[in-house]
């Protein structure tokens, strides 16, 4: 039976952090304060200067003068792992590890944790500033450039819901002028998803022969933390919101996922495959990491 393997490409560059490691015992450990497991804070409070609270924080620690509330979970694993995403810091530890062990790792990696939390704050601010308010005449990014959204109630667009004029950078949607923001958002995103599938299919067909692989199926995702994933049987999953970004970034994700069909890891051999097709992949990865996807109201 074919073994199913899946590799995920983190939206926020999770492949880059230092790998989890066995934790030394802290002597003595600094005090750690427990908070309720149902602890949740609004975004404005999560990002207060000097404090960082995961919305599911159940432990609290002070790192270099900063208060960090983090999600702590135990499970079947051999090492203590730290990860920082858009929600904050998560720590996963073996069942046998002590809180002192966890504290020691957090203090040892305090600089890395605080740097990543600061990046998450900056990313959240960029996303908030790029929020799309869905209305007639609004602008939204499409393949890295601004496009203007207009409502055209007299046009049905042959069942496609909309049409894009590349010359004028205009996306026309067949909705009445009095359409609600939610209706406009849903119609526009439906068109964007169809366009994303067409663009992604074309780029997969372009790069697969160069990588020396065959892909079998394309699926679209709406994940908050992943650009894409690849399965050993040739299935590729890409975040449809990549359609907002430039073709250089889309191509990087496509090549990244296709290269996993050779090596289902991030070993030097994997990166050699990526580099053989895309020598400037590091620059594209940095640009992708800094990109702020627009958020939508409603």
C-alpha atoms as a printed R data frame, in Angstrom:
    type eleno elety resid chain resno       x      y       z
1   ATOM     1    CA   UNK     A     1   0.000  0.000   0.000
2   ATOM     2    CA   UNK     A     2   1.347  3.394  -0.913
3   ATOM     3    CA   UNK     A     3   2.506  5.362   2.085
4   ATOM     4    CA   UNK     A     4   0.839  8.770   2.335
5   ATOM     5    CA   UNK     A     5   3.225 11.587   3.135
6   ATOM     6    CA   UNK     A     6   2.388 15.261   3.270
7   ATOM     7    CA   UNK     A     7   4.658 18.275   3.587
8   ATOM     8    CA   UNK     A     8   3.254 21.666   4.576
9   ATOM     9    CA   UNK     A     9   4.704 25.010   3.517
10  ATOM    10    CA   UNK     A    10   4.084 27.484   6.319
11  ATOM    11    CA   UNK     A    11   2.611 30.817   5.370
12  ATOM    12    CA   UNK     A    12   4.885 32.566   7.799
13  ATOM    13    CA   UNK     A    13   8.100 30.733   7.149
14  ATOM    14    CA   UNK     A    14   7.838 28.101   9.883
15  ATOM    15    CA   UNK     A    15  10.462 25.972   8.126
16  ATOM    16    CA   UNK     A    16  13.100 28.548   9.067
17  ATOM    17    CA   UNK     A    17  13.067 28.498  12.914
18  ATOM    18    CA   UNK     A    18  15.716 26.553  14.747
19  ATOM    19    CA   UNK     A    19  14.715 22.918  15.149
20  ATOM    20    CA   UNK     A    20  13.271 21.700  18.457
21  ATOM    21    CA   UNK     A    21  15.950 20.301  20.738
22  ATOM    22    CA   UNK     A    22  16.296 18.357  23.944
23  ATOM    23    CA   UNK     A    23  16.059 20.850  26.777
24  ATOM    24    CA   UNK     A    24  18.603 21.144  29.583
25  ATOM    25    CA   UNK     A    25  17.262 21.421  33.096
26  ATOM    26    CA   UNK     A    26  17.135 25.007  34.337
27  ATOM    27    CA   UNK     A    27  18.864 25.557  37.690
28  ATOM    28    CA   UNK     A    28  16.944 27.081  39.260
29  ATOM    29    CA   UNK     A    29  13.977 27.702  36.947
30  ATOM    30    CA   UNK     A    30  12.432 31.153  36.936
31  ATOM    31    CA   UNK     A    31   8.837 31.240  38.216
32  ATOM    32    CA   UNK     A    32   6.132 30.350  35.713
33  ATOM    33    CA   UNK     A    33   2.574 31.477  36.376
34  ATOM    34    CA   UNK     A    34  -0.323 29.343  35.230
35  ATOM    35    CA   UNK     A    35  -3.414 30.960  33.734
36  ATOM    36    CA   UNK     A    36  -6.761 29.447  32.787
37  ATOM    37    CA   UNK     A    37  -6.898 27.171  29.769
38  ATOM    38    CA   UNK     A    38  -9.819 29.152  28.387
39  ATOM    39    CA   UNK     A    39  -7.769 32.382  28.484
40  ATOM    40    CA   UNK     A    40  -8.418 34.498  25.398
41  ATOM    41    CA   UNK     A    41  -7.598 38.112  24.630
42  ATOM    42    CA   UNK     A    42  -8.759 40.486  21.889
43  ATOM    43    CA   UNK     A    43  -6.222 41.410  19.201
44  ATOM    44    CA   UNK     A    44  -5.640 44.896  20.619
45  ATOM    45    CA   UNK     A    45  -4.638 43.389  23.963
46  ATOM    46    CA   UNK     A    46  -2.624 40.561  22.454
47  ATOM    47    CA   UNK     A    47  -0.329 43.073  20.783
48  ATOM    48    CA   UNK     A    48   0.228 45.480  23.666
49  ATOM    49    CA   UNK     A    49   3.920 46.541  23.832
50  ATOM    50    CA   UNK     A    50   5.889 44.327  26.176
51  ATOM    51    CA   UNK     A    51   3.211 41.626  26.318
52  ATOM    52    CA   UNK     A    52   2.512 38.709  23.992
53  ATOM    53    CA   UNK     A    53  -0.460 36.476  24.691
54  ATOM    54    CA   UNK     A    54  -1.535 33.521  22.606
55  ATOM    55    CA   UNK     A    55  -5.374 33.428  22.469
56  ATOM    56    CA   UNK     A    56  -5.229 29.905  23.957
57  ATOM    57    CA   UNK     A    57  -2.469 30.699  26.452
58  ATOM    58    CA   UNK     A    58  -2.411 28.433  29.499
59  ATOM    59    CA   UNK     A    59   1.037 29.370  30.846
60  ATOM    60    CA   UNK     A    60   2.882 32.617  31.395
61  ATOM    61    CA   UNK     A    61   6.617 33.375  31.342
62  ATOM    62    CA   UNK     A    62   8.777 36.497  31.430
63  ATOM    63    CA   UNK     A    63  11.474 36.658  28.738
64  ATOM    64    CA   UNK     A    64  13.925 39.561  28.904
65  ATOM    65    CA   UNK     A    65  11.377 41.747  30.632
66  ATOM    66    CA   UNK     A    66   8.504 40.839  28.287
67  ATOM    67    CA   UNK     A    67   5.453 38.948  29.489
68  ATOM    68    CA   UNK     A    68   4.662 36.037  27.151
69  ATOM    69    CA   UNK     A    69   1.504 33.983  27.496
70  ATOM    70    CA   UNK     A    70   1.922 30.795  25.482
71  ATOM    71    CA   UNK     A    71  -0.041 27.725  24.501
72  ATOM    72    CA   UNK     A    72   1.459 24.686  26.224
73  ATOM    73    CA   UNK     A    73   0.660 21.124  25.150
74  ATOM    74    CA   UNK     A    74   2.119 17.748  25.999
75  ATOM    75    CA   UNK     A    75   2.148 14.808  23.629
76  ATOM    76    CA   UNK     A    76   3.991 11.877  22.123
77  ATOM    77    CA   UNK     A    77   7.242 13.516  21.093
78  ATOM    78    CA   UNK     A    78  10.893 13.251  22.048
79  ATOM    79    CA   UNK     A    79  11.908 16.904  22.262
80  ATOM    80    CA   UNK     A    80  10.555 20.269  23.352
81  ATOM    81    CA   UNK     A    81   9.421 22.246  20.326
82  ATOM    82    CA   UNK     A    82   8.802 25.988  20.017
83  ATOM    83    CA   UNK     A    83   6.800 27.558  17.200
84  ATOM    84    CA   UNK     A    84   5.637 31.124  16.601
85  ATOM    85    CA   UNK     A    85   2.711 31.809  14.282
86  ATOM    86    CA   UNK     A    86   0.185 34.544  13.758
87  ATOM    87    CA   UNK     A    87  -1.484 33.725  17.100
88  ATOM    88    CA   UNK     A    88   1.697 33.756  19.160
89  ATOM    89    CA   UNK     A    89   3.993 31.235  20.837
90  ATOM    90    CA   UNK     A    90   3.136 27.542  21.116
91  ATOM    91    CA   UNK     A    91   5.236 25.059  23.088
92  ATOM    92    CA   UNK     A    92   4.926 21.298  22.752
93  ATOM    93    CA   UNK     A    93   6.740 18.971  25.082
94  ATOM    94    CA   UNK     A    94   7.070 15.250  25.869
95  ATOM    95    CA   UNK     A    95   4.911 13.975  28.683
96  ATOM    96    CA   UNK     A    96   7.961 13.250  30.811
97  ATOM    97    CA   UNK     A    97   9.551 16.707  30.570
98  ATOM    98    CA   UNK     A    98   9.346 18.994  33.588
99  ATOM    99    CA   UNK     A    99   8.216 22.610  33.616
100 ATOM   100    CA   UNK     A   100  11.796 23.428  34.543
101 ATOM   101    CA   UNK     A   101  12.943 21.836  31.294
102 ATOM   102    CA   UNK     A   102  10.450 23.921  29.347
103 ATOM   103    CA   UNK     A   103  11.448 27.091  31.175
104 ATOM   104    CA   UNK     A   104  15.125 26.463  30.431
105 ATOM   105    CA   UNK     A   105  14.469 26.117  26.709
106 ATOM   106    CA   UNK     A   106  12.336 29.276  26.673
107 ATOM   107    CA   UNK     A   107  15.028 31.288  28.424
108 ATOM   108    CA   UNK     A   108  17.736 29.888  26.142
109 ATOM   109    CA   UNK     A   109  15.699 30.759  23.033
110 ATOM   110    CA   UNK     A   110  14.306 34.038  24.394
111 ATOM   111    CA   UNK     A   111  15.942 36.143  21.670
112 ATOM   112    CA   UNK     A   112  14.573 33.998  18.871
113 ATOM   113    CA   UNK     A   113  11.091 33.884  20.422
114 ATOM   114    CA   UNK     A   114  10.880 37.657  20.892
115 ATOM   115    CA   UNK     A   115  12.200 38.325  17.373
116 ATOM   116    CA   UNK     A   116   9.555 36.057  15.866
117 ATOM   117    CA   UNK     A   117   6.806 37.573  18.006
118 ATOM   118    CA   UNK     A   118   7.862 41.049  16.840
119 ATOM   119    CA   UNK     A   119   7.690 39.858  13.226
120 ATOM   120    CA   UNK     A   120   4.184 38.508  13.889
121 ATOM   121    CA   UNK     A   121   3.127 41.895  15.285
122 ATOM   122    CA   UNK     A   122   4.492 43.730  12.250
123 ATOM   123    CA   UNK     A   123   2.776 41.269   9.934
124 ATOM   124    CA   UNK     A   124  -0.564 41.768  11.727
125 ATOM   125    CA   UNK     A   125  -0.205 45.548  11.402
126 ATOM   126    CA   UNK     A   126   0.563 45.275   7.677
127 ATOM   127    CA   UNK     A   127  -2.424 43.014   7.162
128 ATOM   128    CA   UNK     A   128  -4.703 45.371   9.058
129 ATOM   129    CA   UNK     A   129  -3.559 48.293   6.897
130 ATOM   130    CA   UNK     A   130  -4.198 46.297   3.715
131 ATOM   131    CA   UNK     A   131  -7.728 45.272   4.684
132 ATOM   132    CA   UNK     A   132 -10.133 45.221   1.732
133 ATOM   133    CA   UNK     A   133 -13.498 46.923   2.168
134 ATOM   134    CA   UNK     A   134 -15.644 45.319  -0.489
135 ATOM   135    CA   UNK     A   135 -17.519 48.016  -2.413
136 ATOM   136    CA   UNK     A   136 -17.973 49.359  -5.932
137 ATOM   137    CA   UNK     A   137 -14.729 51.064  -6.978
138 ATOM   138    CA   UNK     A   138 -12.492 49.524  -4.310
139 ATOM   139    CA   UNK     A   139  -8.930 48.461  -5.133
140 ATOM   140    CA   UNK     A   140  -7.480 45.045  -4.417
141 ATOM   141    CA   UNK     A   141  -4.168 43.379  -5.296
142 ATOM   142    CA   UNK     A   142  -4.222 40.932  -8.189
143 ATOM   143    CA   UNK     A   143  -0.986 39.213  -9.236
144 ATOM   144    CA   UNK     A   144   0.985 41.855  -7.369
145 ATOM   145    CA   UNK     A   145  -0.656 44.928  -8.896
146 ATOM   146    CA   UNK     A   146  -3.688 47.011  -7.982
147 ATOM   147    CA   UNK     A   147  -6.968 46.176  -9.703
148 ATOM   148    CA   UNK     A   148 -10.216 48.116  -9.489
149 ATOM   149    CA   UNK     A   149 -13.430 46.306  -8.617
150 ATOM   150    CA   UNK     A   150 -16.581 47.592 -10.343
151 ATOM   151    CA   UNK     A   151 -20.165 46.391 -10.208
152 ATOM   152    CA   UNK     A   152 -21.831 45.777 -13.581
153 ATOM   153    CA   UNK     A   153 -25.488 44.848 -12.936
154 ATOM   154    CA   UNK     A   154 -26.339 44.568 -16.649
155 ATOM   155    CA   UNK     A   155 -23.795 41.837 -17.366
156 ATOM   156    CA   UNK     A   156 -24.009 38.163 -16.419
157 ATOM   157    CA   UNK     A   157 -20.527 37.286 -17.720
158 ATOM   158    CA   UNK     A   158 -21.702 33.945 -19.144
159 ATOM   159    CA   UNK     A   159 -22.062 32.275 -15.767
160 ATOM   160    CA   UNK     A   160 -18.522 33.204 -14.719
161 ATOM   161    CA   UNK     A   161 -19.715 35.938 -12.369
162 ATOM   162    CA   UNK     A   162 -17.077 38.414 -13.471
163 ATOM   163    CA   UNK     A   163 -14.435 39.376 -15.996
164 ATOM   164    CA   UNK     A   164 -11.035 41.023 -15.790
165 ATOM   165    CA   UNK     A   165  -9.791 43.638 -18.273
166 ATOM   166    CA   UNK     A   166  -5.991 43.541 -18.133
167 ATOM   167    CA   UNK     A   167  -5.617 46.790 -20.093
168 ATOM   168    CA   UNK     A   168  -7.565 48.840 -17.543
169 ATOM   169    CA   UNK     A   169  -6.854 46.572 -14.555
170 ATOM   170    CA   UNK     A   170 -10.597 46.357 -13.927
171 ATOM   171    CA   UNK     A   171 -12.430 43.404 -12.399
172 ATOM   172    CA   UNK     A   172 -16.133 43.648 -13.255
173 ATOM   173    CA   UNK     A   173 -18.617 41.675 -11.161
174 ATOM   174    CA   UNK     A   174 -22.227 41.066 -12.234
175 ATOM   175    CA   UNK     A   175 -23.980 42.454  -9.162
176 ATOM   176    CA   UNK     A   176 -26.494 45.276  -8.632
177 ATOM   177    CA   UNK     A   177 -25.297 48.613  -7.241
178 ATOM   178    CA   UNK     A   178 -27.119 48.008  -3.964
179 ATOM   179    CA   UNK     A   179 -25.363 44.683  -3.304
180 ATOM   180    CA   UNK     A   180 -24.150 44.228   0.257
181 ATOM   181    CA   UNK     A   181 -20.502 44.095   1.213
182 ATOM   182    CA   UNK     A   182 -20.799 40.376   1.928
183 ATOM   183    CA   UNK     A   183 -22.336 39.732  -1.509
184 ATOM   184    CA   UNK     A   184 -19.583 41.703  -3.223
185 ATOM   185    CA   UNK     A   185 -16.884 39.912  -1.231
186 ATOM   186    CA   UNK     A   186 -18.305 36.466  -1.962
187 ATOM   187    CA   UNK     A   187 -18.728 37.152  -5.685
188 ATOM   188    CA   UNK     A   188 -15.265 38.674  -6.043
189 ATOM   189    CA   UNK     A   189 -13.574 35.894  -4.091
190 ATOM   190    CA   UNK     A   190 -15.378 33.249  -6.133
191 ATOM   191    CA   UNK     A   191 -13.942 34.812  -9.295
192 ATOM   192    CA   UNK     A   192 -10.495 35.133  -7.685
193 ATOM   193    CA   UNK     A   193 -10.538 31.438  -6.761
194 ATOM   194    CA   UNK     A   194 -11.448 30.411 -10.299
195 ATOM   195    CA   UNK     A   195  -8.691 32.634 -11.658
196 ATOM   196    CA   UNK     A   196  -6.240 31.250  -9.098
197 ATOM   197    CA   UNK     A   197  -6.966 27.689 -10.201
198 ATOM   198    CA   UNK     A   198  -6.343 28.591 -13.844
199 ATOM   199    CA   UNK     A   199  -3.091 30.431 -13.054
200 ATOM   200    CA   UNK     A   200  -1.802 27.737 -10.682
201 ATOM   201    CA   UNK     A   201  -2.568 24.984 -13.198
202 ATOM   202    CA   UNK     A   202  -0.645 26.833 -15.902
203 ATOM   203    CA   UNK     A   203   2.378 27.350 -13.605
204 ATOM   204    CA   UNK     A   204   2.351 23.729 -12.416
205 ATOM   205    CA   UNK     A   205   2.314 22.552 -16.035
206 ATOM   206    CA   UNK     A   206   5.171 24.944 -16.822
207 ATOM   207    CA   UNK     A   207   7.477 23.968 -13.968
208 ATOM   208    CA   UNK     A   208   6.744 20.256 -13.479
209 ATOM   209    CA   UNK     A   209   8.882 19.182 -16.486
210 ATOM   210    CA   UNK     A   210  11.709 21.431 -15.303
211 ATOM   211    CA   UNK     A   211  11.620 19.867 -11.850
212 ATOM   212    CA   UNK     A   212  11.291 16.424 -13.437
213 ATOM   213    CA   UNK     A   213   8.048 15.366 -11.774
214 ATOM   214    CA   UNK     A   214   4.367 14.873 -12.565
215 ATOM   215    CA   UNK     A   215   1.611 16.333 -10.442
216 ATOM   216    CA   UNK     A   216  -1.736 14.543 -10.287
217 ATOM   217    CA   UNK     A   217  -4.276 16.874  -8.691
218 ATOM   218    CA   UNK     A   218  -4.551 20.543  -7.670
219 ATOM   219    CA   UNK     A   219  -6.641 21.589  -4.664
220 ATOM   220    CA   UNK     A   220  -7.157 25.100  -3.335
221 ATOM   221    CA   UNK     A   221  -6.936 25.952   0.348
222 ATOM   222    CA   UNK     A   222  -7.863 28.938   2.477
223 ATOM   223    CA   UNK     A   223  -5.450 28.172   5.302
224 ATOM   224    CA   UNK     A   224  -4.299 30.938   7.603
225 ATOM   225    CA   UNK     A   225  -0.798 29.556   8.051
226 ATOM   226    CA   UNK     A   226   0.158 27.589   4.940
227 ATOM   227    CA   UNK     A   227   1.012 28.569   1.399
228 ATOM   228    CA   UNK     A   228   0.777 25.023   0.149
229 ATOM   229    CA   UNK     A   229   1.497 21.347   0.620
230 ATOM   230    CA   UNK     A   230   2.532 18.367  -1.462
231 ATOM   231    CA   UNK     A   231   1.687 14.677  -1.137
232 ATOM   232    CA   UNK     A   232   3.844 11.769  -2.231
233 ATOM   233    CA   UNK     A   233   1.202 10.681  -4.759
234 ATOM   234    CA   UNK     A   234   1.564 13.949  -6.698
235 ATOM   235    CA   UNK     A   235  -1.274 15.939  -5.179
236 ATOM   236    CA   UNK     A   236  -0.574 19.653  -4.758
237 ATOM   237    CA   UNK     A   237  -2.538 21.996  -2.510
238 ATOM   238    CA   UNK     A   238  -2.076 25.765  -2.880
239 ATOM   239    CA   UNK     A   239  -3.553 28.680  -0.977
240 ATOM   240    CA   UNK     A   240  -5.848 30.523  -3.405
241 ATOM   241    CA   UNK     A   241  -4.927 33.847  -1.790
242 ATOM   242    CA   UNK     A   242  -1.548 33.615  -3.503
243 ATOM   243    CA   UNK     A   243  -3.391 35.154  -6.473
244 ATOM   244    CA   UNK     A   244  -3.052 38.501  -4.701
245 ATOM   245    CA   UNK     A   245   0.753 38.270  -4.894
246 ATOM   246    CA   UNK     A   246   3.215 38.628  -7.757
247 ATOM   247    CA   UNK     A   247   3.929 35.800 -10.185
248 ATOM   248    CA   UNK     A   248   7.486 35.549  -8.819
249 ATOM   249    CA   UNK     A   249   6.102 34.552  -5.433
250 ATOM   250    CA   UNK     A   250   3.510 32.188  -6.915
251 ATOM   251    CA   UNK     A   251   6.209 30.488  -8.978
252 ATOM   252    CA   UNK     A   252   8.368 30.045  -5.902
253 ATOM   253    CA   UNK     A   253   5.594 28.240  -4.017
254 ATOM   254    CA   UNK     A   254   4.835 26.106  -7.090
255 ATOM   255    CA   UNK     A   255   8.488 25.069  -7.489
256 ATOM   256    CA   UNK     A   256   8.802 24.505  -3.735
257 ATOM   257    CA   UNK     A   257   5.862 22.098  -3.675
258 ATOM   258    CA   UNK     A   258   6.844 20.309  -6.900
259 ATOM   259    CA   UNK     A   259  10.343 19.785  -5.488
260 ATOM   260    CA   UNK     A   260   8.792 17.914  -2.565
261 ATOM   261    CA   UNK     A   261   7.760 15.230  -5.044
262 ATOM   262    CA   UNK     A   262  11.480 14.392  -5.158
263 ATOM   263    CA   UNK     A   263  12.216 14.849  -1.444
264 ATOM   264    CA   UNK     A   264   9.489 14.998   1.191
265 ATOM   265    CA   UNK     A   265  11.593 17.057   3.579
266 ATOM   266    CA   UNK     A   266  13.671 20.246   3.688
267 ATOM   267    CA   UNK     A   267  17.021 18.517   3.416
268 ATOM   268    CA   UNK     A   268  19.962 19.922   1.410
269 ATOM   269    CA   UNK     A   269  18.937 17.580  -1.420
270 ATOM   270    CA   UNK     A   270  15.509 19.216  -1.511
271 ATOM   271    CA   UNK     A   271  16.966 22.721  -1.688
272 ATOM   272    CA   UNK     A   272  19.346 21.570  -4.423
273 ATOM   273    CA   UNK     A   273  16.314 20.647  -6.534
274 ATOM   274    CA   UNK     A   274  14.701 24.030  -5.883
275 ATOM   275    CA   UNK     A   275  17.929 25.871  -6.729
276 ATOM   276    CA   UNK     A   276  18.398 23.916  -9.953
277 ATOM   277    CA   UNK     A   277  15.139 25.369 -11.270
278 ATOM   278    CA   UNK     A   278  15.090 28.687  -9.415
279 ATOM   279    CA   UNK     A   279  18.560 29.990  -8.455
280 ATOM   280    CA   UNK     A   280  17.076 33.104  -6.805
281 ATOM   281    CA   UNK     A   281  14.712 31.103  -4.577
282 ATOM   282    CA   UNK     A   282  16.111 32.632  -1.363
283 ATOM   283    CA   UNK     A   283  15.232 36.156  -2.506
284 ATOM   284    CA   UNK     A   284  11.747 35.052  -3.513
285 ATOM   285    CA   UNK     A   285  11.260 33.301  -0.184
286 ATOM   286    CA   UNK     A   286  12.209 36.463   1.704
287 ATOM   287    CA   UNK     A   287   9.785 38.516  -0.387
288 ATOM   288    CA   UNK     A   288   7.035 35.982   0.262
289 ATOM   289    CA   UNK     A   289   7.723 36.032   3.988
290 ATOM   290    CA   UNK     A   290   7.413 39.836   4.055
291 ATOM   291    CA   UNK     A   291   4.242 39.919   1.932
292 ATOM   292    CA   UNK     A   292   1.047 40.958   3.705
293 ATOM   293    CA   UNK     A   293  -2.074 39.295   2.406
294 ATOM   294    CA   UNK     A   294  -5.116 41.571   2.471
295 ATOM   295    CA   UNK     A   295  -7.787 40.845   5.014
296 ATOM   296    CA   UNK     A   296 -11.453 41.322   4.211
297 ATOM   297    CA   UNK     A   297 -14.238 42.779   6.267
298 ATOM   298    CA   UNK     A   298 -17.160 40.600   7.207
